[in-house]
Amino acid sequence: MRLSPDEIIFWEYGLIKLNATIVFTWALMLVLVVGSLLVTRKLSRDLTRSRWQNLLEILVTGIEKQIAEVGLSDVRTYLGFLGTLFLFVASASLATIIPGYEPPTGSLSTTTALALCVLVAVPFFGIADQGLGGYLKSYMEPTFMMLPFNIISEVSRTLALAVRLFGNMMSGAMIIAILLTITPFLFPILMTALGLLTGMVQAYIFSILAAVYIAAATQTRKPKPAAKP
Amino acid sequence: MLIDWFTVGAQVINFLVLVWLLKRFLYRPILDAIDAREQRIAAELADADAKRAEAKQERETFQQKNQAFDEQRATLLAEATDAAKAERQRLLDEARQAADALRDKRQEALRQEAEQLNQALSSRTQREVFAIARKTLTDLAGASLEERLVAVFIERLRTMDGEAHALFAEALKANSDPVRVRSAFELPPAQRERIQAALNGTFETEVSVQFDAGPDLVGGIELTANGQRIGWSIQDYLGSLEQSVTELLSGS
């Protein structure tokens, strides 16, 4: 019984090893980049546009709108990071309909890597927005007594991000694997459909939480935008 | 161990590379395209607004011009109507005057024609009357018209009343000039002698007489001396004939 695609190792040389997680991540990256490259290569700036361009425009403007609803004002600064988080996690779970594929997000290594990126991105954007002093001061809000608790919360929420995504993705793949051995035909298909749904929900949750954390780090001193709960 | 730290590091790098690639190939071109389109739509909307405003202005200008044109046309039409009326009146007056002149001319011509006809009629009548009288006298009494005229003249001389006779005698005495006996035709010598004799007998003196012939004396004979006059003429008959003919002509 293997819990992670990390355990499937294609090639190994000392510390360096090429496991299924990395390979499938590369495959996803290739598909995403080549796909967007093909579409954006002949981009139309007129009123008429191709269906693929339309799809990508809906995707990008949809992500933009979600980020804006969280309360981040300068959406385009965070679009690259948050949008890529969502697209990577969503495409990783969407690809589970391909037989033989193992989602890289089903590996705790990947989810940890993403959570670490969020952990670093939050102070990065916070400092870029408010300056170093302003950002560090936010750890002592409302009093300096809260400093340890704020640090603990920072670490624990990163851990939670990683484990939540891993657990969901891993369990989905696991349930399908187990069910395939028990009831080979109909039931695994239903569970795959359910897995697709939970994958999308997880992608949404992951990127929205990252957005909320960044918003919390950047918006502390700024007036809240109107009509954004 | 579920976490493989080498894989974690590789995935972090992978993710950062993916972020950079997608920024480069997905978000930026797509957002650029959307911005360009929005700008274009905004520009087109602004252009459409400008064109609409321009069209509105053009329409107002056109309406004003149209109104001015209508007014001008009405004015011109009124002027033309007035001019045509005046011209019509002038032409009518001219025609009326021309007709009046023509009518007057025709009336004048008619009047002259009638006058000429009258003259021709009277002279013709005179000649006819003389011809008839001459022929009648010749046929019936074997006497000539001249003889009868002279006889009538002499008869009148003799039967002249006293007052006229005295006036004539006075005139003959006062005047040494010869008395004039005028007749419509040349008197033969025999008749002249008879008149001379009758005058001598009547006034009991030698009267010198000058005989004249003139067609203006209408068919007759007369004696004039110092404003006194005695004679006979067909004039009276002709006057009554002319009157009756004129009555006949005007009645027809």
Short mmCIF file of C-alpha atoms in Angstrom, two decimals:
data_model
loop_
_atom_site.label_atom_id
_atom_site.label_comp_id
_atom_site.label_asym_id
_atom_site.label_seq_id
_atom_site.Cartn_x
_atom_site.Cartn_y
_atom_site.Cartn_z
CA MET A 1 0.00 0.00 0.00
CA ARG A 2 1.56 3.27 -1.12
CA LEU A 3 0.22 6.58 0.00
CA SER A 4 2.23 8.93 -2.23
CA PRO A 5 3.45 9.03 -5.83
CA ASP A 6 6.81 9.88 -4.31
CA GLU A 7 7.30 6.21 -3.84
CA ILE A 8 7.28 5.49 -7.56
CA ILE A 9 10.88 6.22 -8.50
CA PHE A 10 11.94 6.10 -12.13
CA TRP A 11 15.59 7.08 -11.77
CA GLU A 12 17.87 7.72 -8.80
CA TYR A 13 21.40 9.05 -8.37
CA GLY A 14 22.41 9.65 -4.76
CA LEU A 15 20.07 12.28 -3.33
CA ILE A 16 18.68 13.20 -6.71
CA LYS A 17 15.77 11.08 -7.76
CA LEU A 18 13.14 11.33 -10.45
CA ASN A 19 9.88 10.14 -8.91
CA ALA A 20 6.32 10.17 -10.28
CA THR A 21 5.46 13.40 -8.46
CA ILE A 22 8.12 15.38 -10.28
CA VAL A 23 7.47 13.73 -13.62
CA PHE A 24 3.72 14.31 -13.50
CA THR A 25 4.30 17.88 -12.33
CA TRP A 26 6.48 18.45 -15.36
CA ALA A 27 3.84 16.93 -17.57
CA LEU A 28 1.19 19.26 -16.11
CA MET A 29 3.49 22.24 -16.50
CA LEU A 30 4.13 21.29 -20.09
CA VAL A 31 0.44 20.97 -20.87
CA LEU A 32 -0.41 24.29 -19.17
CA VAL A 33 2.41 26.28 -20.72
CA VAL A 34 2.15 24.81 -24.22
CA GLY A 35 -1.64 25.12 -24.14
CA SER A 36 -1.55 28.79 -23.17
CA LEU A 37 1.29 29.38 -25.61
CA LEU A 38 -0.75 27.93 -28.47
CA VAL A 39 -3.76 30.05 -27.61
CA THR A 40 -1.97 33.30 -26.84
CA ARG A 41 0.32 33.03 -29.86
CA LYS A 42 -2.39 34.31 -32.18
CA LEU A 43 -4.32 36.47 -29.75
CA SER A 44 -7.13 38.60 -31.11
CA ARG A 45 -7.54 42.14 -29.88
CA ASP A 46 -10.67 42.71 -31.93
CA LEU A 47 -14.27 42.12 -30.92
CA THR A 48 -14.24 38.60 -32.39
CA ARG A 49 -12.01 35.96 -30.83
CA SER A 50 -11.41 32.23 -30.88
CA ARG A 51 -13.18 29.82 -28.49
CA TRP A 52 -9.94 28.87 -26.76
CA GLN A 53 -9.08 32.52 -26.20
CA ASN A 54 -12.57 33.05 -24.88
CA LEU A 55 -12.08 30.14 -22.43
CA LEU A 56 -8.77 31.53 -21.17
CA GLU A 57 -10.24 35.03 -20.87
CA ILE A 58 -13.14 33.69 -18.79
CA LEU A 59 -10.64 31.78 -16.63
CA VAL A 60 -8.34 34.74 -16.05
CA THR A 61 -11.09 37.30 -15.47
CA GLY A 62 -12.87 34.78 -13.17
CA ILE A 63 -9.72 34.40 -11.04
CA GLU A 64 -9.30 38.17 -11.02
CA LYS A 65 -12.86 38.61 -9.79
CA GLN A 66 -12.42 36.04 -7.00
CA ILE A 67 -9.24 37.73 -5.80
CA ALA A 68 -10.93 41.11 -5.87
CA GLU A 69 -13.81 39.72 -3.80
CA VAL A 70 -11.40 38.62 -1.10
CA GLY A 71 -10.47 42.26 -0.73
CA LEU A 72 -7.13 42.63 -2.42
CA SER A 73 -7.05 45.97 -4.19
CA ASP A 74 -4.16 45.63 -6.63
CA VAL A 75 -5.36 42.38 -8.16
CA ARG A 76 -2.81 42.09 -10.96
CA THR A 77 0.15 42.01 -8.57
CA TYR A 78 -1.17 38.79 -6.99
CA LEU A 79 -2.74 37.27 -10.08
CA GLY A 80 0.41 35.41 -11.14
CA PHE A 81 0.95 33.68 -7.81
CA LEU A 82 -2.65 32.99 -6.77
CA GLY A 83 -3.85 32.16 -10.27
CA THR A 84 -1.04 29.66 -10.79
CA LEU A 85 -1.83 28.02 -7.45
CA PHE A 86 -5.42 27.53 -8.51
CA LEU A 87 -4.61 26.40 -12.07
CA PHE A 88 -1.96 23.92 -10.90
CA VAL A 89 -4.09 22.32 -8.19
CA ALA A 90 -7.19 22.29 -10.39
CA SER A 91 -5.45 20.77 -13.40
CA ALA A 92 -3.72 18.22 -11.15
CA SER A 93 -7.07 16.95 -9.91
CA LEU A 94 -8.76 17.31 -13.32
CA ALA A 95 -6.15 15.01 -14.86
CA THR A 96 -7.18 12.13 -12.59
CA ILE A 97 -9.61 11.02 -15.29
CA ILE A 98 -6.57 9.88 -17.28
CA PRO A 99 -5.78 6.23 -16.42
CA GLY A 100 -2.36 5.59 -14.91
CA TYR A 101 -2.04 9.18 -13.75
CA GLU A 102 -1.13 9.97 -10.18
CA PRO A 103 -1.95 13.54 -9.04
CA PRO A 104 1.20 15.28 -7.81
CA THR A 105 -0.97 17.06 -5.22
CA GLY A 106 -1.54 13.61 -3.71
CA SER A 107 2.02 13.78 -2.45
CA LEU A 108 2.60 15.49 0.86
CA SER A 109 5.91 16.75 -0.56
CA THR A 110 4.08 18.77 -3.23
CA THR A 111 1.45 20.20 -0.90
CA THR A 112 4.19 21.07 1.57
CA ALA A 113 6.10 22.79 -1.18
CA LEU A 114 2.97 24.82 -2.11
CA ALA A 115 2.27 25.64 1.54
CA LEU A 116 5.88 26.77 1.98
CA CYS A 117 5.50 29.00 -1.05
CA VAL A 118 2.43 30.56 0.59
CA LEU A 119 4.34 30.86 3.88
CA VAL A 120 7.06 32.83 2.12
CA ALA A 121 4.70 34.76 -0.16
CA VAL A 122 2.64 36.21 2.70
CA PRO A 123 5.52 38.15 4.33
CA PHE A 124 6.96 38.87 0.90
CA PHE A 125 3.84 40.66 -0.29
CA GLY A 126 3.28 42.13 3.15
CA ILE A 127 6.72 43.72 3.25
CA ALA A 128 6.43 44.84 -0.37
CA ASP A 129 3.18 46.55 0.54
CA GLN A 130 3.82 48.04 3.98
CA GLY A 131 7.59 47.94 4.41
CA LEU A 132 9.52 45.69 6.78
CA GLY A 133 8.70 47.57 9.97
CA GLY A 134 5.03 47.82 9.20
CA TYR A 135 4.81 44.16 8.43
CA LEU A 136 6.68 43.03 11.55
CA LYS A 137 4.52 45.31 13.63
CA SER A 138 1.45 43.41 12.49
CA TYR A 139 2.70 40.40 14.52
CA MET A 140 2.29 42.45 17.68
CA GLU A 141 -1.33 43.36 17.02
CA PRO A 142 -3.33 44.09 19.10
CA THR A 143 -0.53 43.85 21.80
CA PHE A 144 3.03 42.51 21.84
CA MET A 145 1.68 39.69 24.02
CA MET A 146 0.16 38.22 20.86
CA LEU A 147 3.53 37.81 19.13
CA PRO A 148 4.02 34.09 19.91
CA PHE A 149 0.45 33.24 19.06
CA ASN A 150 0.71 35.06 15.76
CA ILE A 151 3.87 33.12 14.89
CA ILE A 152 2.24 29.81 15.90
CA SER A 153 -0.79 30.67 13.76
CA GLU A 154 1.45 31.42 10.82
CA VAL A 155 3.13 28.00 11.04
CA SER A 156 0.02 26.03 11.87
CA ARG A 157 -2.01 27.44 9.02
CA THR A 158 0.79 26.52 6.62
CA LEU A 159 0.74 22.99 7.97
CA ALA A 160 -3.02 22.92 7.71
CA LEU A 161 -2.88 24.06 4.09
CA ALA A 162 -0.43 21.31 3.20
CA VAL A 163 -2.17 18.52 5.03
CA ARG A 164 -5.68 19.51 3.92
CA LEU A 165 -4.83 19.35 0.26
CA PHE A 166 -2.73 16.23 0.64
CA GLY A 167 -5.38 14.43 2.64
CA ASN A 168 -8.11 15.20 0.19
CA MET A 169 -6.19 14.33 -2.93
CA MET A 170 -4.54 11.28 -1.45
CA SER A 171 -7.81 9.97 -0.07
CA GLY A 172 -9.53 10.44 -3.42
CA ALA A 173 -6.87 8.46 -5.25
CA MET A 174 -6.78 5.92 -2.46
CA ILE A 175 -10.53 5.33 -2.39
CA ILE A 176 -10.55 4.80 -6.13
CA ALA A 177 -7.66 2.35 -5.84
CA ILE A 178 -9.39 0.41 -3.07
CA LEU A 179 -12.78 0.41 -4.79
CA LEU A 180 -11.23 -0.80 -8.01
CA THR A 181 -10.20 -3.98 -6.20
CA ILE A 182 -13.67 -4.49 -4.69
CA THR A 183 -16.20 -3.30 -7.26
CA PRO A 184 -14.33 -2.83 -10.50
CA PHE A 185 -16.93 -1.23 -12.80
CA LEU A 186 -19.52 1.35 -11.85
CA PHE A 187 -18.66 2.59 -8.39
CA PRO A 188 -15.09 3.80 -9.12
CA ILE A 189 -16.48 6.00 -11.90
CA LEU A 190 -18.85 7.69 -9.45
CA MET A 191 -16.01 8.14 -7.00
CA THR A 192 -13.86 9.63 -9.76
CA ALA A 193 -16.60 12.14 -10.46
CA LEU A 194 -16.77 12.94 -6.77
CA GLY A 195 -12.97 13.21 -6.74
CA LEU A 196 -13.13 15.74 -9.57
CA LEU A 197 -15.59 17.81 -7.57
CA THR A 198 -13.53 17.70 -4.35
CA GLY A 199 -10.39 18.45 -6.39
CA MET A 200 -11.98 21.63 -7.77
CA VAL A 201 -13.24 22.60 -4.32
CA GLN A 202 -9.77 22.04 -2.85
CA ALA A 203 -8.14 24.09 -5.57
CA TYR A 204 -10.57 26.90 -4.84
CA ILE A 205 -10.09 26.62 -1.06
CA PHE A 206 -6.30 26.52 -1.34
CA SER A 207 -5.99 29.62 -3.51
CA ILE A 208 -8.69 31.56 -1.67
CA LEU A 209 -7.03 30.85 1.68
CA ALA A 210 -3.70 32.02 0.25
CA ALA A 211 -5.44 35.15 -0.97
CA VAL A 212 -6.98 35.74 2.44
CA TYR A 213 -3.62 35.36 4.16
CA ILE A 214 -1.99 37.78 1.75
CA ALA A 215 -4.89 40.18 2.17
CA ALA A 216 -4.51 39.96 5.95
CA ALA A 217 -0.81 40.78 5.62
CA THR A 218 -1.30 43.71 3.27
CA GLN A 219 -4.56 45.29 4.29
CA THR A 220 -4.10 45.74 8.05
CA ARG A 221 -3.49 49.46 7.88
CA LYS A 222 -5.64 50.17 4.93
CA PRO A 223 -9.33 51.01 4.96
CA LYS A 224 -11.45 48.04 4.01
CA PRO A 225 -12.91 48.25 0.53
CA ALA A 226 -16.61 48.87 0.57
CA ALA A 227 -19.13 46.04 0.12
CA LYS A 228 -16.53 43.33 0.51
CA PRO A 229 -17.37 41.18 3.57
CA MET B 1 8.20 9.25 5.85
CA LEU B 2 5.58 10.99 3.70
CA ILE B 3 7.65 14.10 3.09
CA ASP B 4 10.56 13.70 0.77
CA TRP B 5 12.55 16.91 1.18
CA PHE B 6 14.28 16.65 -2.17
CA THR B 7 10.90 16.42 -3.84
CA VAL B 8 9.67 19.38 -1.77
CA GLY B 9 12.57 21.49 -3.02
CA ALA B 10 12.06 20.33 -6.60
CA GLN B 11 8.34 21.11 -6.40
CA VAL B 12 8.99 24.60 -5.00
CA ILE B 13 11.27 25.29 -7.94
CA ASN B 14 8.79 23.71 -10.31
CA PHE B 15 6.01 25.87 -8.94
CA LEU B 16 8.02 29.07 -9.14
CA VAL B 17 9.00 28.24 -12.72
CA LEU B 18 5.37 27.58 -13.53
CA VAL B 19 4.35 30.90 -11.98
CA TRP B 20 6.90 32.70 -14.15
CA LEU B 21 5.94 30.80 -17.32
CA LEU B 22 2.23 31.34 -16.87
CA LYS B 23 2.75 35.00 -16.11
CA ARG B 24 4.78 35.26 -19.29
CA PHE B 25 2.56 33.21 -21.59
CA LEU B 26 -0.92 33.33 -20.11
CA TYR B 27 -1.87 36.20 -17.81
CA ARG B 28 -0.02 39.06 -19.44
CA PRO B 29 -1.07 38.43 -23.08
CA ILE B 30 -4.64 37.66 -22.09
CA LEU B 31 -4.92 40.74 -19.88
CA ASP B 32 -3.27 42.86 -22.54
CA ALA B 33 -5.77 41.62 -25.11
CA ILE B 34 -8.68 42.35 -22.76
CA ASP B 35 -7.36 45.83 -21.99
CA ALA B 36 -6.84 46.57 -25.67
CA ARG B 37 -10.37 45.44 -26.44
CA GLU B 38 -11.84 47.50 -23.61
CA GLN B 39 -9.95 50.53 -24.79
CA ARG B 40 -11.11 49.93 -28.30
CA ILE B 41 -14.73 49.57 -27.22
CA ALA B 42 -14.45 52.71 -25.12
CA ALA B 43 -12.92 54.55 -28.05
CA GLU B 44 -15.64 53.32 -30.36
CA LEU B 45 -18.35 54.33 -27.89
CA ALA B 46 -16.79 57.77 -27.54
CA ASP B 47 -16.53 57.99 -31.30
CA ALA B 48 -20.17 56.95 -31.64
CA ASP B 49 -21.18 59.59 -29.08
CA ALA B 50 -19.22 62.22 -30.97
CA LYS B 51 -20.79 61.12 -34.24
CA ARG B 52 -24.25 61.18 -32.71
CA ALA B 53 -23.67 64.69 -31.40
CA GLU B 54 -22.35 65.72 -34.78
CA ALA B 55 -25.32 64.16 -36.55
CA LYS B 56 -27.69 65.94 -34.17
CA GLN B 57 -26.00 69.22 -34.90
CA GLU B 58 -26.09 68.54 -38.62
CA ARG B 59 -29.78 67.73 -38.40
CA GLU B 60 -30.51 70.94 -36.54
CA THR B 61 -28.55 72.92 -39.10
CA PHE B 62 -30.42 71.19 -41.88
CA GLN B 63 -33.78 71.91 -40.27
CA GLN B 64 -32.90 75.56 -39.86
CA LYS B 65 -31.81 75.75 -43.47
CA ASN B 66 -34.97 74.03 -44.57
CA GLN B 67 -37.10 76.46 -42.62
CA ALA B 68 -35.24 79.43 -44.05
CA PHE B 69 -35.65 77.99 -47.51
CA ASP B 70 -39.39 77.56 -47.00
CA GLU B 71 -39.76 81.12 -45.82
CA GLN B 72 -37.73 82.41 -48.73
CA ARG B 73 -39.76 80.38 -51.18
CA ALA B 74 -43.04 81.69 -49.73
CA THR B 75 -41.76 85.27 -50.00
CA LEU B 76 -40.64 84.78 -53.57
CA LEU B 77 -43.95 83.15 -54.47
CA ALA B 78 -45.89 86.06 -52.98
CA GLU B 79 -43.74 88.54 -54.87
CA ALA B 80 -44.19 86.63 -58.11
CA THR B 81 -47.96 86.46 -57.57
CA ASP B 82 -48.16 90.20 -56.98
CA ALA B 83 -46.04 90.90 -60.03
CA ALA B 84 -48.20 88.62 -62.16
CA LYS B 85 -51.37 90.35 -60.92
CA ALA B 86 -49.94 93.79 -61.71
CA GLU B 87 -48.81 92.63 -65.12
CA ARG B 88 -52.24 91.17 -65.85
CA GLN B 89 -53.94 94.41 -64.85
CA ARG B 90 -51.54 96.37 -67.05
CA LEU B 91 -52.12 94.09 -70.04
CA LEU B 92 -55.89 94.27 -69.55
CA ASP B 93 -55.78 98.08 -69.42
CA GLU B 94 -53.61 98.17 -72.51
CA ALA B 95 -55.97 95.88 -74.37
CA ARG B 96 -58.96 97.92 -73.26
CA GLN B 97 -57.31 101.12 -74.44
CA ALA B 98 -56.37 99.51 -77.73
CA ALA B 99 -59.94 98.28 -78.18
CA ASP B 100 -61.30 101.73 -77.36
CA ALA B 101 -58.94 103.37 -79.84
CA LEU B 102 -59.88 100.87 -82.50
CA ARG B 103 -63.56 101.43 -81.87
CA ASP B 104 -63.17 105.20 -82.04
CA LYS B 105 -61.24 104.86 -85.28
CA ARG B 106 -63.90 102.64 -86.75
CA GLN B 107 -66.65 105.00 -85.67
CA GLU B 108 -64.74 107.90 -87.21
CA ALA B 109 -64.30 105.94 -90.43
CA LEU B 110 -67.97 105.03 -90.46
CA ARG B 111 -68.91 108.60 -89.82
CA GLN B 112 -66.67 109.84 -92.67
CA GLU B 113 -67.99 107.14 -94.93
CA ALA B 114 -71.54 108.13 -94.12
CA GLU B 115 -70.69 111.79 -94.78
CA GLN B 116 -69.10 110.96 -98.11
CA LEU B 117 -72.08 108.83 -98.95
CA ASN B 118 -74.36 111.75 -98.03
CA GLN B 119 -72.41 114.14 -100.24
CA ALA B 120 -72.34 111.66 -103.11
CA LEU B 121 -76.03 111.07 -102.61
CA SER B 122 -76.92 114.74 -102.60
CA SER B 123 -74.83 115.57 -105.69
CA ARG B 124 -76.14 112.53 -107.47
CA THR B 125 -79.68 113.42 -106.45
CA GLN B 126 -79.12 116.93 -107.67
CA ARG B 127 -77.96 115.71 -111.06
CA GLU B 128 -80.79 113.24 -111.26
CA VAL B 129 -83.36 115.82 -110.23
CA PHE B 130 -82.07 118.20 -112.89
CA ALA B 131 -82.02 115.50 -115.49
CA ILE B 132 -85.56 114.42 -114.61
CA ALA B 133 -86.82 117.96 -114.48
CA ARG B 134 -85.12 118.81 -117.77
CA LYS B 135 -86.51 115.76 -119.46
CA THR B 136 -89.98 116.26 -117.99
CA LEU B 137 -90.07 119.86 -118.96
CA THR B 138 -88.88 119.06 -122.49
CA ASP B 139 -91.35 116.27 -122.87
CA LEU B 140 -94.35 117.97 -121.37
CA ALA B 141 -93.98 121.71 -122.23
CA GLY B 142 -91.29 121.82 -124.88
CA ALA B 143 -89.37 124.18 -122.61
CA SER B 144 -85.83 123.84 -121.32
CA LEU B 145 -84.97 123.78 -117.64
CA GLU B 146 -82.91 126.90 -118.02
CA GLU B 147 -85.89 128.70 -119.57
CA ARG B 148 -88.15 127.63 -116.77
CA LEU B 149 -85.64 128.65 -114.13
CA VAL B 150 -85.21 132.04 -115.63
CA ALA B 151 -89.03 132.37 -115.98
CA VAL B 152 -89.50 131.49 -112.31
CA PHE B 153 -86.74 133.93 -111.36
CA ILE B 154 -88.32 136.74 -113.37
CA GLU B 155 -91.71 135.91 -111.87
CA ARG B 156 -90.25 136.27 -108.40
CA LEU B 157 -88.64 139.55 -109.33
CA ARG B 158 -91.96 140.94 -110.47
CA THR B 159 -93.98 139.65 -107.57
CA MET B 160 -91.40 140.84 -105.04
CA ASP B 161 -93.15 142.65 -102.11
CA GLY B 162 -92.73 146.38 -101.63
CA GLU B 163 -90.30 146.29 -98.75
CA ALA B 164 -87.88 143.98 -100.57
CA HIS B 165 -88.30 145.99 -103.75
CA ALA B 166 -87.42 149.22 -101.87
CA LEU B 167 -84.39 147.61 -100.26
CA PHE B 168 -83.15 146.37 -103.63
CA ALA B 169 -83.75 149.73 -105.28
CA GLU B 170 -81.86 151.42 -102.44
CA ALA B 171 -79.01 149.00 -102.86
CA LEU B 172 -78.87 149.54 -106.60
CA LYS B 173 -78.78 153.31 -106.19
CA ALA B 174 -76.12 153.31 -103.46
CA ASN B 175 -73.85 150.97 -105.29
CA SER B 176 -72.31 151.71 -108.63
CA ASP B 177 -70.92 148.15 -108.92
CA PRO B 178 -72.83 145.76 -111.19
CA VAL B 179 -75.30 143.38 -109.50
CA ARG B 180 -74.36 139.77 -109.64
CA VAL B 181 -76.63 137.09 -111.03
CA ARG B 182 -75.23 133.71 -110.14
CA SER B 183 -76.49 130.47 -111.58
CA ALA B 184 -75.52 126.83 -111.39
CA PHE B 185 -74.88 126.68 -115.09
CA GLU B 186 -73.88 129.04 -117.91
CA LEU B 187 -76.92 131.07 -119.01
CA PRO B 188 -77.54 131.33 -122.76
CA PRO B 189 -77.53 134.96 -124.20
CA ALA B 190 -81.30 134.93 -124.76
CA GLN B 191 -81.97 134.22 -121.14
CA ARG B 192 -79.40 136.85 -120.09
CA GLU B 193 -81.29 139.43 -122.16
CA ARG B 194 -84.60 138.41 -120.59
CA ILE B 195 -83.18 138.81 -117.09
CA GLN B 196 -81.61 142.18 -118.04
CA ALA B 197 -84.95 143.31 -119.44
CA ALA B 198 -86.87 142.09 -116.40
CA LEU B 199 -84.44 143.88 -114.01
CA ASN B 200 -84.65 147.09 -116.04
CA GLY B 201 -88.42 146.85 -116.04
CA THR B 202 -88.72 146.08 -112.36
CA PHE B 203 -86.43 148.79 -110.99
CA GLU B 204 -87.08 151.26 -113.84
CA THR B 205 -83.41 151.97 -114.36
CA GLU B 206 -80.46 150.71 -116.37
CA VAL B 207 -79.05 147.98 -114.12
CA SER B 208 -75.58 146.74 -114.99
CA VAL B 209 -75.52 142.99 -114.48
CA GLN B 210 -72.62 140.53 -114.11
CA PHE B 211 -73.48 136.89 -114.84
CA ASP B 212 -71.57 134.20 -112.94
CA ALA B 213 -71.78 130.43 -113.14
CA GLY B 214 -70.82 128.27 -110.17
CA PRO B 215 -71.64 124.75 -109.22
CA ASP B 216 -71.77 125.74 -105.50
CA LEU B 217 -75.10 127.33 -106.10
CA VAL B 218 -77.17 124.20 -105.97
CA GLY B 219 -79.41 124.04 -109.00
CA GLY B 220 -80.76 127.55 -109.05
CA ILE B 221 -80.32 131.21 -109.77
CA GLU B 222 -79.95 134.23 -107.49
CA LEU B 223 -79.45 137.99 -107.52
CA THR B 224 -77.23 139.65 -104.98
CA ALA B 225 -76.77 143.39 -104.61
CA ASN B 226 -75.14 145.10 -101.64
CA GLY B 227 -76.04 142.31 -99.23
CA GLN B 228 -79.61 141.95 -100.61
CA ARG B 229 -80.45 138.64 -102.15
CA ILE B 230 -83.31 137.12 -104.16
CA GLY B 231 -83.48 133.83 -106.02
CA TRP B 232 -84.73 130.35 -106.39
CA SER B 233 -82.86 127.13 -105.73
CA ILE B 234 -83.41 123.45 -105.67
CA GLN B 235 -81.58 123.50 -102.31
CA ASP B 236 -84.79 123.43 -100.30
CA TYR B 237 -86.08 120.37 -102.08
CA LEU B 238 -82.78 118.66 -101.67
CA GLY B 239 -82.78 119.49 -97.94
CA SER B 240 -86.16 117.82 -97.40
CA LEU B 241 -85.11 114.85 -99.56
CA GLU B 242 -81.91 114.44 -97.59
CA GLN B 243 -83.82 114.56 -94.37
CA SER B 244 -86.21 111.84 -95.45
CA VAL B 245 -83.35 109.66 -96.74
CA THR B 246 -81.46 110.08 -93.47
CA GLU B 247 -84.59 109.09 -91.56
CA LEU B 248 -84.88 106.03 -93.78
CA LEU B 249 -81.24 105.05 -93.26
CA SER B 250 -81.27 105.49 -89.50
CA GLY B 251 -84.56 103.62 -89.31
CA SER B 252 -83.23 100.60 -91.18
#
